[in-house]
PDB file of C-alpha atoms in Angstrom:
ATOM      1  CA  UNK F   1      -1.289  18.567  47.073  1.00 53.00           C
ATOM      2  CA  UNK F   2      -3.775  21.067  48.276  1.00 63.00           C
ATOM      3  CA  UNK F   3      -5.955  20.231  50.808  1.00 83.00           C
ATOM      4  CA  UNK F   4     -10.059  20.444  50.094  1.00 93.00           C
ATOM      5  CA  UNK F   5     -12.812  19.383  51.947  1.00 95.00           C
ATOM      6  CA  UNK F   6     -14.290  16.932  50.572  1.00 95.00           C
ATOM      7  CA  UNK F   7     -17.105  15.610  48.626  1.00 94.00           C
ATOM      8  CA  UNK F   8     -19.109  11.967  48.418  1.00 93.00           C
ATOM      9  CA  UNK F   9     -20.101  10.348  45.059  1.00 89.00           C
ATOM     10  CA  UNK F  10     -23.681  10.796  46.036  1.00 89.00           C
ATOM     11  CA  UNK F  11     -23.152  14.303  46.474  1.00 90.00           C
ATOM     12  CA  UNK F  12     -21.545  14.860  43.364  1.00 89.00           C
ATOM     13  CA  UNK F  13     -23.619  13.132  41.315  1.00 83.00           C
ATOM     14  CA  UNK F  14     -26.990  15.332  42.964  1.00 81.00           C
ATOM     15  CA  UNK F  15     -25.092  18.225  42.509  1.00 75.00           C
ATOM     16  CA  UNK F  16     -22.981  17.981  39.280  1.00 66.00           C
ATOM     17  CA  UNK F  17     -24.300  14.894  37.299  1.00 63.00           C
ATOM     18  CA  UNK F  18     -23.463  16.792  33.781  1.00 53.00           C
ATOM     19  CA  UNK F  19     -24.090  14.131  31.514  1.00 56.00           C
ATOM     20  CA  UNK F  20     -25.149  16.953  28.732  1.00 59.00           C
ATOM     21  CA  UNK F  21     -22.488  19.485  29.360  1.00 62.00           C
ATOM     22  CA  UNK F  22     -19.405  21.514  27.669  1.00 79.00           C
ATOM     23  CA  UNK F  23     -16.222  20.309  28.171  1.00 84.00           C
ATOM     24  CA  UNK F  24     -12.695  22.068  27.563  1.00 90.00           C
ATOM     25  CA  UNK F  25      -9.676  19.935  27.891  1.00 93.00           C
ATOM     26  CA  UNK F  26      -6.284  21.366  28.955  1.00 95.00           C
ATOM     27  CA  UNK F  27      -2.916  19.879  28.727  1.00 95.00           C
ATOM     28  CA  UNK F  28      -0.360  21.037  31.516  1.00 94.00           C
ATOM     29  CA  UNK F  29       2.840  19.824  32.778  1.00 94.00           C
ATOM     30  CA  UNK F  30       2.523  17.940  35.544  1.00 94.00           C
ATOM     31  CA  UNK F  31       4.897  20.369  37.682  1.00 95.00           C
ATOM     32  CA  UNK F  32       2.605  23.105  36.935  1.00 95.00           C
ATOM     33  CA  UNK F  33      -0.523  21.407  38.462  1.00 95.00           C
ATOM     34  CA  UNK F  34       0.247  22.498  42.221  1.00 95.00           C
ATOM     35  CA  UNK F  35      -0.114  26.102  41.373  1.00 95.00           C
ATOM     36  CA  UNK F  36      -3.296  25.514  39.667  1.00 96.00           C
ATOM     37  CA  UNK F  37      -4.691  23.654  42.520  1.00 95.00           C
ATOM     38  CA  UNK F  38      -3.116  26.315  44.912  1.00 94.00           C
ATOM     39  CA  UNK F  39      -5.103  28.829  42.890  1.00 95.00           C
ATOM     40  CA  UNK F  40      -8.785  27.203  42.923  1.00 94.00           C
ATOM     41  CA  UNK F  41     -11.950  28.998  43.794  1.00 90.00           C
ATOM     42  CA  UNK F  42     -13.037  29.079  47.352  1.00 90.00           C
ATOM     43  CA  UNK F  43     -15.089  26.095  48.338  1.00 92.00           C
ATOM     44  CA  UNK F  44     -13.688  23.558  45.864  1.00 94.00           C
ATOM     45  CA  UNK F  45     -14.500  20.190  47.254  1.00 95.00           C
ATOM     46  CA  UNK F  46     -12.493  17.147  46.198  1.00 96.00           C
ATOM     47  CA  UNK F  47     -14.386  13.822  45.277  1.00 95.00           C
ATOM     48  CA  UNK F  48     -13.555  10.764  48.108  1.00 94.00           C
ATOM     49  CA  UNK F  49     -15.043   7.209  47.934  1.00 92.00           C
ATOM     50  CA  UNK F  50     -13.434   4.690  50.917  1.00 91.00           C
ATOM     51  CA  UNK F  51     -10.489   7.209  51.821  1.00 92.00           C
ATOM     52  CA  UNK F  52      -9.005   7.615  48.834  1.00 93.00           C
ATOM     53  CA  UNK F  53      -9.128  10.395  46.637  1.00 95.00           C
ATOM     54  CA  UNK F  54      -7.432   9.439  43.488  1.00 95.00           C
ATOM     55  CA  UNK F  55      -9.061   6.779  41.371  1.00 96.00           C
ATOM     56  CA  UNK F  56      -7.767   4.054  38.614  1.00 97.00           C
ATOM     57  CA  UNK F  57      -9.718   4.351  35.683  1.00 96.00           C
ATOM     58  CA  UNK F  58      -9.613   2.034  32.062  1.00 97.00           C
ATOM     59  CA  UNK F  59     -11.984   2.215  29.228  1.00 97.00           C
ATOM     60  CA  UNK F  60     -11.829  -0.154  26.420  1.00 97.00           C
ATOM     61  CA  UNK F  61     -12.992   1.887  23.238  1.00 98.00           C
ATOM     62  CA  UNK F  62     -15.220   0.111  20.783  1.00 97.00           C
ATOM     63  CA  UNK F  63     -15.311   0.939  16.741  1.00 96.00           C
ATOM     64  CA  UNK F  64     -16.122  -0.281  13.440  1.00 93.00           C
ATOM     65  CA  UNK F  65     -13.830  -1.829  11.098  1.00 92.00           C
ATOM     66  CA  UNK F  66     -13.478   1.155   9.134  1.00 93.00           C
ATOM     67  CA  UNK F  67     -13.033   3.337  12.322  1.00 94.00           C
ATOM     68  CA  UNK F  68     -15.951   5.811  12.078  1.00 92.00           C
ATOM     69  CA  UNK F  69     -15.415   6.951  15.347  1.00 94.00           C
ATOM     70  CA  UNK F  70     -12.223   7.643  14.784  1.00 94.00           C
ATOM     71  CA  UNK F  71     -12.549   9.045  11.297  1.00 92.00           C
ATOM     72  CA  UNK F  72     -15.259  11.584  12.638  1.00 90.00           C
ATOM     73  CA  UNK F  73     -13.260  12.990  15.117  1.00 89.00           C
ATOM     74  CA  UNK F  74     -10.189  13.586  13.048  1.00 89.00           C
ATOM     75  CA  UNK F  75     -12.461  15.286  10.944  1.00 85.00           C
ATOM     76  CA  UNK F  76     -14.432  17.170  12.653  1.00 78.00           C
ATOM     77  CA  UNK F  77     -17.971  15.920  11.733  1.00 81.00           C
ATOM     78  CA  UNK F  78     -20.524  16.768  13.660  1.00 79.00           C
ATOM     79  CA  UNK F  79     -22.287  13.462  14.243  1.00 83.00           C
ATOM     80  CA  UNK F  80     -19.322  12.151  16.024  1.00 88.00           C
ATOM     81  CA  UNK F  81     -19.367   9.558  18.600  1.00 93.00           C
ATOM     82  CA  UNK F  82     -17.634   7.120  20.943  1.00 95.00           C
ATOM     83  CA  UNK F  83     -18.583   3.850  22.539  1.00 97.00           C
ATOM     84  CA  UNK F  84     -16.847   2.598  25.445  1.00 97.00           C
ATOM     85  CA  UNK F  85     -16.574   0.246  28.636  1.00 97.00           C
ATOM     86  CA  UNK F  86     -15.665   2.238  31.729  1.00 96.00           C
ATOM     87  CA  UNK F  87     -14.645   0.486  34.321  1.00 95.00           C
ATOM     88  CA  UNK F  88     -13.776   2.067  37.721  1.00 93.00           C
ATOM     89  CA  UNK F  89     -10.789  -0.305  38.880  1.00 94.00           C
ATOM     90  CA  UNK F  90     -11.076   0.842  42.695  1.00 91.00           C
ATOM     91  CA  UNK F  91     -14.705   0.009  42.939  1.00 88.00           C
ATOM     92  CA  UNK F  92     -15.516  -2.791  40.289  1.00 90.00           C
ATOM     93  CA  UNK F  93     -18.045  -0.714  38.596  1.00 92.00           C
ATOM     94  CA  UNK F  94     -18.641  -1.178  34.586  1.00 95.00           C
ATOM     95  CA  UNK F  95     -20.162   0.534  32.428  1.00 96.00           C
ATOM     96  CA  UNK F  96     -21.026   0.958  28.673  1.00 97.00           C
ATOM     97  CA  UNK F  97     -20.960   4.586  27.516  1.00 97.00           C
ATOM     98  CA  UNK F  98     -21.882   6.441  24.369  1.00 96.00           C
ATOM     99  CA  UNK F  99     -21.001   9.962  23.950  1.00 93.00           C
ATOM    100  CA  UNK F 100     -22.140  11.764  21.223  1.00 92.00           C
ATOM    101  CA  UNK F 101     -22.392  15.893  20.328  1.00 85.00           C
ATOM    102  CA  UNK F 102     -25.477  17.804  21.375  1.00 76.00           C
ATOM    103  CA  UNK F 103     -26.550  21.116  20.717  1.00 70.00           C
ATOM    104  CA  UNK F 104     -24.346  24.315  20.431  1.00 67.00           C
ATOM    105  CA  UNK F 105     -20.894  21.722  20.903  1.00 68.00           C
ATOM    106  CA  UNK F 106     -22.244  20.140  24.303  1.00 75.00           C
ATOM    107  CA  UNK F 107     -21.218  16.794  25.035  1.00 81.00           C
ATOM    108  CA  UNK F 108     -24.564  14.253  25.606  1.00 86.00           C
ATOM    109  CA  UNK F 109     -23.068  11.038  27.892  1.00 88.00           C
ATOM    110  CA  UNK F 110     -25.036   8.348  28.127  1.00 94.00           C
ATOM    111  CA  UNK F 111     -24.735   4.892  29.958  1.00 95.00           C
ATOM    112  CA  UNK F 112     -25.815   1.788  31.254  1.00 96.00           C
ATOM    113  CA  UNK F 113     -24.262  -0.916  33.801  1.00 95.00           C
ATOM    114  CA  UNK F 114     -21.792  -3.869  32.247  1.00 95.00           C
ATOM    115  CA  UNK F 115     -21.483  -7.042  33.235  1.00 92.00           C
ATOM    116  CA  UNK F 116     -18.654  -9.015  31.233  1.00 89.00           C
ATOM    117  CA  UNK F 117     -14.989  -8.980  30.993  1.00 89.00           C
ATOM    118  CA  UNK F 118     -14.313  -5.856  28.917  1.00 87.00           C
ATOM    119  CA  UNK F 119     -13.592  -7.933  25.684  1.00 89.00           C
ATOM    120  CA  UNK F 120     -16.664  -7.542  23.923  1.00 92.00           C
ATOM    121  CA  UNK F 121     -19.992  -5.439  24.450  1.00 94.00           C
ATOM    122  CA  UNK F 122     -22.335  -8.152  24.324  1.00 92.00           C
ATOM    123  CA  UNK F 123     -25.677  -8.249  22.697  1.00 92.00           C
ATOM    124  CA  UNK F 124     -27.351  -5.926  25.315  1.00 94.00           C
ATOM    125  CA  UNK F 125     -24.348  -3.393  24.746  1.00 94.00           C
ATOM    126  CA  UNK F 126     -24.531  -3.762  20.880  1.00 93.00           C
ATOM    127  CA  UNK F 127     -28.425  -2.789  21.164  1.00 93.00           C
ATOM    128  CA  UNK F 128     -27.809  -0.076  23.688  1.00 94.00           C
ATOM    129  CA  UNK F 129     -25.039   1.693  21.806  1.00 94.00           C
ATOM    130  CA  UNK F 130     -27.175   1.336  18.344  1.00 93.00           C
ATOM    131  CA  UNK F 131     -30.354   3.045  20.100  1.00 93.00           C
ATOM    132  CA  UNK F 132     -28.521   6.418  21.434  1.00 94.00           C
ATOM    133  CA  UNK F 133     -26.612   6.427  18.093  1.00 94.00           C
ATOM    134  CA  UNK F 134     -30.286   6.503  16.253  1.00 92.00           C
ATOM    135  CA  UNK F 135     -31.281   8.785  18.808  1.00 91.00           C
ATOM    136  CA  UNK F 136     -28.860  11.053  17.958  1.00 90.00           C
ATOM    137  CA  UNK F 137     -29.414  11.022  14.651  1.00 90.00           C
ATOM    138  CA  UNK F 138     -26.353   8.610  13.595  1.00 90.00           C
ATOM    139  CA  UNK F 139     -27.248   5.153  11.640  1.00 84.00           C
ATOM    140  CA  UNK F 140     -26.347   2.430  13.495  1.00 78.00           C
ATOM    141  CA  UNK F 141     -28.108  -0.487  12.321  1.00 77.00           C
ATOM    142  CA  UNK F 142     -25.521  -3.263  11.698  1.00 75.00           C
ATOM    143  CA  UNK F 143     -22.240  -1.580  12.687  1.00 82.00           C
ATOM    144  CA  UNK F 144     -20.162  -4.100  14.135  1.00 87.00           C
ATOM    145  CA  UNK F 145     -18.524  -2.675  17.258  1.00 93.00           C
ATOM    146  CA  UNK F 146     -14.926  -4.511  17.953  1.00 95.00           C
ATOM    147  CA  UNK F 147     -12.399  -3.509  20.372  1.00 97.00           C
ATOM    148  CA  UNK F 148      -9.847  -0.859  19.477  1.00 97.00           C
ATOM    149  CA  UNK F 149      -7.750   0.654  22.239  1.00 98.00           C
ATOM    150  CA  UNK F 150      -7.718   0.573  26.057  1.00 97.00           C
ATOM    151  CA  UNK F 151      -6.535   3.597  27.959  1.00 97.00           C
ATOM    152  CA  UNK F 152      -4.928   3.625  31.315  1.00 97.00           C
ATOM    153  CA  UNK F 153      -5.024   6.603  33.879  1.00 97.00           C
ATOM    154  CA  UNK F 154      -5.700   7.970  37.362  1.00 97.00           C
ATOM    155  CA  UNK F 155      -8.513  10.604  37.862  1.00 97.00           C
ATOM    156  CA  UNK F 156      -9.185  13.067  40.897  1.00 97.00           C
ATOM    157  CA  UNK F 157     -12.535  14.744  40.970  1.00 95.00           C
ATOM    158  CA  UNK F 158     -12.947  18.836  42.297  1.00 95.00           C
ATOM    159  CA  UNK F 159     -16.334  19.911  42.282  1.00 93.00           C
ATOM    160  CA  UNK F 160     -16.855  23.741  42.503  1.00 90.00           C
ATOM    161  CA  UNK F 161     -20.049  24.920  44.099  1.00 88.00           C
ATOM    162  CA  UNK F 162     -20.222  28.405  42.645  1.00 84.00           C
ATOM    163  CA  UNK F 163     -20.768  27.198  39.156  1.00 84.00           C
ATOM    164  CA  UNK F 164     -22.052  23.538  40.116  1.00 83.00           C
ATOM    165  CA  UNK F 165     -19.354  22.284  37.943  1.00 86.00           C
ATOM    166  CA  UNK F 166     -16.563  19.406  37.633  1.00 90.00           C
ATOM    167  CA  UNK F 167     -12.877  19.654  37.151  1.00 94.00           C
ATOM    168  CA  UNK F 168     -11.318  16.624  36.423  1.00 95.00           C
ATOM    169  CA  UNK F 169      -7.525  15.825  36.218  1.00 97.00           C
ATOM    170  CA  UNK F 170      -5.949  12.651  34.687  1.00 97.00           C
ATOM    171  CA  UNK F 171      -2.340  11.612  35.426  1.00 96.00           C
ATOM    172  CA  UNK F 172      -0.134   8.440  34.488  1.00 95.00           C
ATOM    173  CA  UNK F 173      -2.009   8.069  31.005  1.00 96.00           C
ATOM    174  CA  UNK F 174      -1.173   5.077  28.839  1.00 96.00           C
ATOM    175  CA  UNK F 175      -2.472   3.379  26.006  1.00 97.00           C
ATOM    176  CA  UNK F 176      -2.432  -0.082  24.837  1.00 97.00           C
ATOM    177  CA  UNK F 177      -3.578  -2.010  21.269  1.00 97.00           C
ATOM    178  CA  UNK F 178      -4.816  -5.417  21.432  1.00 96.00           C
ATOM    179  CA  UNK F 179      -1.500  -6.455  20.387  1.00 96.00           C
ATOM    180  CA  UNK F 180       0.237  -5.068  23.100  1.00 96.00           C
ATOM    181  CA  UNK F 181       1.896  -1.872  21.477  1.00 96.00           C
ATOM    182  CA  UNK F 182       1.237   0.894  24.223  1.00 96.00           C
ATOM    183  CA  UNK F 183       2.505   4.732  24.521  1.00 94.00           C
ATOM    184  CA  UNK F 184       2.428   7.175  27.501  1.00 93.00           C
ATOM    185  CA  UNK F 185       2.467  10.556  28.420  1.00 91.00           C
ATOM    186  CA  UNK F 186       4.206  10.786  31.696  1.00 87.00           C
ATOM    187  CA  UNK F 187       5.091  14.454  32.509  1.00 91.00           C
ATOM    188  CA  UNK F 188       1.664  15.876  31.406  1.00 93.00           C
ATOM    189  CA  UNK F 189      -1.932  15.870  32.650  1.00 96.00           C
ATOM    190  CA  UNK F 190      -5.271  16.500  31.314  1.00 96.00           C
ATOM    191  CA  UNK F 191      -7.155  18.768  33.132  1.00 97.00           C
ATOM    192  CA  UNK F 192     -10.847  18.775  31.836  1.00 94.00           C
ATOM    193  CA  UNK F 193     -13.529  21.193  32.881  1.00 92.00           C
ATOM    194  CA  UNK F 194     -17.182  19.997  32.575  1.00 86.00           C
ATOM    195  CA  UNK F 195     -19.920  22.844  32.844  1.00 81.00           C
ATOM    196  CA  UNK F 196     -23.622  23.631  31.703  1.00 72.00           C
ATOM    197  CA  UNK F 197     -22.476  27.015  30.927  1.00 67.00           C
ATOM    198  CA  UNK F 198     -19.836  28.495  28.347  1.00 68.00           C
ATOM    199  CA  UNK F 199     -17.036  29.054  30.658  1.00 79.00           C
ATOM    200  CA  UNK F 200     -16.391  28.198  34.511  1.00 83.00           C
ATOM    201  CA  UNK F 201     -14.041  30.031  36.945  1.00 88.00           C
ATOM    202  CA  UNK F 202     -11.729  27.562  36.908  1.00 92.00           C
ATOM    203  CA  UNK F 203     -11.671  27.805  32.626  1.00 92.00           C
ATOM    204  CA  UNK F 204     -11.050  31.441  33.508  1.00 92.00           C
ATOM    205  CA  UNK F 205      -8.489  30.554  36.100  1.00 95.00           C
ATOM    206  CA  UNK F 206      -6.461  28.360  33.789  1.00 96.00           C
ATOM    207  CA  UNK F 207      -6.517  30.938  31.158  1.00 96.00           C
ATOM    208  CA  UNK F 208      -4.763  33.601  33.276  1.00 96.00           C
ATOM    209  CA  UNK F 209      -2.076  31.280  33.812  1.00 96.00           C
ATOM    210  CA  UNK F 210      -1.338  31.187  29.949  1.00 95.00           C
ATOM    211  CA  UNK F 211      -2.820  27.671  29.548  1.00 95.00           C
ATOM    212  CA  UNK F 212      -5.590  27.304  26.289  1.00 93.00           C
ATOM    213  CA  UNK F 213      -8.314  24.813  25.513  1.00 91.00           C
ATOM    214  CA  UNK F 214      -6.236  21.979  23.502  1.00 90.00           C
ATOM    215  CA  UNK F 215      -7.272  19.649  21.006  1.00 83.00           C
ATOM    216  CA  UNK F 216      -7.054  16.041  22.645  1.00 89.00           C
ATOM    217  CA  UNK F 217      -9.330  13.013  22.680  1.00 89.00           C
ATOM    218  CA  UNK F 218      -7.970  10.246  24.654  1.00 92.00           C
ATOM    219  CA  UNK F 219      -9.110   7.479  22.256  1.00 95.00           C
ATOM    220  CA  UNK F 220      -8.642   9.463  18.818  1.00 93.00           C
ATOM    221  CA  UNK F 221      -5.272  10.993  19.865  1.00 94.00           C
ATOM    222  CA  UNK F 222      -3.967   7.835  21.600  1.00 94.00           C
ATOM    223  CA  UNK F 223      -5.071   5.652  18.435  1.00 96.00           C
ATOM    224  CA  UNK F 224      -3.011   8.187  16.439  1.00 94.00           C
ATOM    225  CA  UNK F 225      -0.074   8.183  18.175  1.00 93.00           C
ATOM    226  CA  UNK F 226      -0.057   4.273  18.071  1.00 95.00           C
ATOM    227  CA  UNK F 227      -1.076   4.166  14.656  1.00 94.00           C
ATOM    228  CA  UNK F 228       1.098   6.403  12.270  1.00 91.00           C
ATOM    229  CA  UNK F 229      -0.840   5.276   8.842  1.00 93.00           C
ATOM    230  CA  UNK F 230      -4.036   7.428  10.178  1.00 93.00           C
ATOM    231  CA  UNK F 231      -4.815  10.934   9.531  1.00 88.00           C
ATOM    232  CA  UNK F 232      -3.691  13.178  12.514  1.00 82.00           C
ATOM    233  CA  UNK F 233      -2.926  16.464  11.374  1.00 76.00           C
ATOM    234  CA  UNK F 234      -5.384  18.105  14.149  1.00 81.00           C
ATOM    235  CA  UNK F 235      -2.980  16.087  16.795  1.00 84.00           C
ATOM    236  CA  UNK F 236       0.399  16.406  15.182  1.00 82.00           C
ATOM    237  CA  UNK F 237       1.567  19.542  18.362  1.00 81.00           C
ATOM    238  CA  UNK F 238       0.094  17.446  20.829  1.00 85.00           C
ATOM    239  CA  UNK F 239       1.366  14.010  19.679  1.00 84.00           C
ATOM    240  CA  UNK F 240       5.180  15.700  19.294  1.00 79.00           C
ATOM    241  CA  UNK F 241       5.426  17.471  22.563  1.00 78.00           C
ATOM    242  CA  UNK F 242       3.442  15.184  25.186  1.00 76.00           C
ATOM    243  CA  UNK F 243       3.861  11.426  24.055  1.00 78.00           C
ATOM    244  CA  UNK F 244       6.252   8.800  24.353  1.00 67.00           C
ATOM    245  CA  UNK F 245       6.732   5.131  24.080  1.00 58.00           C
TER     246      UNK F 245
END
């Protein structure tokens, strides 16, 4: 892998927390990742914590009995949301995270620390999720969130100082339902740009290499792969080309 100067977590949060941002996701064959990294803009730095530059993540997604979060994504509703417990497996940190849509298509992520085994949000997590959703104009009173699916992957994070943006590269992606059913995406990586403006230098680099943003949601696309009974029209191409049982 291309050698980059490093940046600490504290520096990254200070320079580019980007909890409100424009996100673009790209699916690349894993074999094409070295070319992308080798052509990154000058000055790019890679997150390093405790000597590590690649980190294991787990996200447990919560939804209602009617899968309101999933269907909002599948049908492109403006007031869509995600509720999850994000676990940083290498450091043992866990957060309840709620993602909603902001103005002009931005993603707004809010979170609090979580103490528990990940099987339930707990009273504090439920209250927090309902409060964030209500503030975003999404009626949440009485919604009963339960764990629907877990995702696992490894993430590398890059900081692009010229634009104050971030780029994440997720590999070794796997999804699992509570009943143990699972699927993987072994030969592809998800590259996501997170910027405060419409397009970053890395977006333009990806475009020049022939890659375009694609429709993929770790939660919704993964659930569609594992639940063929659910509507998945917008993700058929991704499911056909990139997922394997």
